[in-house]
Phi, psi and omega in degrees: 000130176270137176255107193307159172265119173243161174271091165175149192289144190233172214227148203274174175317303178243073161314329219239090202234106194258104175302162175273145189307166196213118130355091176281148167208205187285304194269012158144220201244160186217139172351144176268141179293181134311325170186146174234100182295015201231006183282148196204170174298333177281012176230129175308170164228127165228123222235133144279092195202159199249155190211160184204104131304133159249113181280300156355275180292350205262344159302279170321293191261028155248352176083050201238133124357157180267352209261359200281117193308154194196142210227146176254167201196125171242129171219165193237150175222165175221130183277330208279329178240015170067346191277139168216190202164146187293153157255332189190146184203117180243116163309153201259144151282186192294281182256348209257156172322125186266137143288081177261149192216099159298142173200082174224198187237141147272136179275131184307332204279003186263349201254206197124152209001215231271126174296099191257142186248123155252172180221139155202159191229110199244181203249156201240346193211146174295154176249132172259353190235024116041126150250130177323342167294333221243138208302172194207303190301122198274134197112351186310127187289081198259358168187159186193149177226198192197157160197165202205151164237127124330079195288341208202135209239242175285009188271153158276158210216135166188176188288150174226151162254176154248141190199167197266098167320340200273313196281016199248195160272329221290184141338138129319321213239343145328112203269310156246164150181147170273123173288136185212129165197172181085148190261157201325328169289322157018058184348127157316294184326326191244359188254004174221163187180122169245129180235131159284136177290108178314332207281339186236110190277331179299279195304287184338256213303005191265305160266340160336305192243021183264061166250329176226097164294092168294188189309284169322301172316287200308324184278270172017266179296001180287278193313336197286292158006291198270331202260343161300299184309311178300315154322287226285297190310308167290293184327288205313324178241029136322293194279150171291323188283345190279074152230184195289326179275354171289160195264080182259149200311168159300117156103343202270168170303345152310314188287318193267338168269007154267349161286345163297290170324300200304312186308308216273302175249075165337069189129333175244180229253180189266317156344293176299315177292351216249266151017268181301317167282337180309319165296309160265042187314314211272314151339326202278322190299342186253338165328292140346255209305309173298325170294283203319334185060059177280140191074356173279087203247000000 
C-alpha cells in the first residue's frame, strides 16, 4: 500500500482496524461489491461499516495528548455527477477505545459511475500549542483508506423522474422522453434527464423494478435503452465541436456521449460515423439498434 508522506507524525496503520463496507439490503447486509451493473438513479444506497480505533496509541505515536480531540469521518465522491459530500462524522472519546459504527443512505440521484467511499481519523480542533513534527490543523489527516463502487457499467445512466405527460408539452401517450440541454462542457448530472409517463404503467413499472427486472420489464428498459442511446448519440453528432480530439472535462455531457460512441462504435473515427449516417439514416439505425444489442435480455 502506498503511503503519503506528511509533515507530521502520523500513527502506524494498524492503529486502525476498518471492516470493509457492507451493503445494506432487503434480506440484510452484504460485502459491498466491485460493481452493481443493475444500478440506475432511483436506487438509494445504504451503507455500513464498523471501524476500531486504539486511541492510546494512535494518540501516543502521533505526538497528540492523550486527551486530544479526534473524529473518523467518512465522506463520498461520485464520479459520474461530479458531486461529493460528508456522509458521516463520529466524534472518538477521550480515553477508552475508539468504535465507530457508520450507518448512512446516499441518494441514487447524487451518485453515478464510480463510487469512492473514504475513511479517515482526523484531528478534530487546531492546537494551538503544537510542536512542529505533530499535527496541529484541525482535519489534519492520521490514517485514511479508500474502497470504490462501480455504479454503472456500459449503458448510459443519468437522472429520471416519473410525471404525469398531461401536465406536460410532450404526447399524453408518450411512454418516455430524453431531455438533453445545455452545451457539450456542460455536467452529464445537469444536461440530461429521462422523464417517464406515469400514464404508461408498463415502463413506469419497469422501472419501478429494475434492480429486479421480470421478462417484460427487461424487453422495456431494452427499448428505452436503444432509443436513449439513439438521442444521445444523434445530439452528438448534431454538434460541430463533437470530436475524438476535442478535450472535453471529466464528468461533462461531452465526455459522456464520446464515451458512448466509442462503447457503440469500436474502431471508427467520428468523421466516418458522422458520414455514414448522413448518407445512409436509414443503414446508421439499424447499425445502432445492433450496438446497442436491443432485446437481448
Amino acid at each position: 500500500m502506498t503511503r503519503r508522506v506528511l509533515p507530521y507524525r502520523v500513527p502506524a496503520e494498524d492503529v486502525v482496524s476498518a471492516e470493509t463496507w457492507r451493503l445494506v439490503v432487503e434480506d440484510g447486509e452484504v460485502p459491498l461489491p466491485e460493481a452493481m451493473p443493475d444500478w440506475d438513479y432511483q436506487m438509494d444506497l445504504s451503507l455500513r461499516r464498523t471501524v476500531r480505533v486504539d486511541l492510546e496509541r494512535a494518540r501516543r505515536q502521533s505526538g497528540l495528548p492523550d486527551d486530544t480531540p479526534l473524529v473518523l469521518s467518512a465522506v463520498w465522491t461520485a464520479t459520474g455527477s461530479n458531486l461529493s459530500g460528508p456522509a458521516q462524522q463520529i466524534p472518538m472519546p477521550a480515553y477508552a477505545d475508539g468504535i465507530a459504527e457508520f450507518h448512512f443512505r446516499l441518494r441514487g440521484a447524487d451518485l453515478g459511475g464510480l463510487l469512492l467511499l473514504d475513511t479517515a481519523l482526523l484531528l478534530a480542533e487546531r492546537r494551538v500549542d503544537a510542536r512542529p513534527s505533530t499535527p496541529r490543523r484541525a482535519g489534519s489527516v492520521l490514517w485514511s483508506d479508500r474502497q470504490t463502487l462501480r455504479l454503472q457499467g456500459d449503458a448510459p445512466q443519468f437522472p429520471m423522474a416519473v410525471i404525469d405527460f398531461a401536465r406536460t408539452s410532450f404526447p399524453d401517450d408518450a411512454a418516455w422522453h430524453l431531455q438533453i440541454s445545455g452545451g457539450l462542457d456542460s455536467a452529464t448530472m445537469g444536461s440530461l434527464l429521462l422523464l417517464v409517463n406515469e400514464r404508461n404503467s408498463t415502463t413506469a413499472n419497469a422501472f419501478q423494478k429494475a434492480s429486479k427486472p421480470g421478462p417484460v420489464d427487461r424487453i422495456v428498459l431494452s427499448a428505452v435503452y436503444a432509443d436513449a442511446a439513439r438521442i444521445m448519440v444523434e445530439h452528438a453528432l448534431n454538434q460541430d465541436d463533437f470530436t475524438e480530439d476535442t478535450d472535453f472535462p471529466e464528468g461533462s455531457l461531452g465526455a459522456t456521449l464520446l464515451n458512448l460512441v466509442e462503447q457503440l462504435f469500436p474502431g471508427q473515427s467520428i468523421t466516418d460515423i458522422r458520414l455514414r449516417r448522413q448518407q445512409s439514416p436509414a443503414l446508421f439505425a439499424s447499425d445502432l439498434q445492433a450496438a446497442v444489442k436491443i432485446f437481448e435480455v
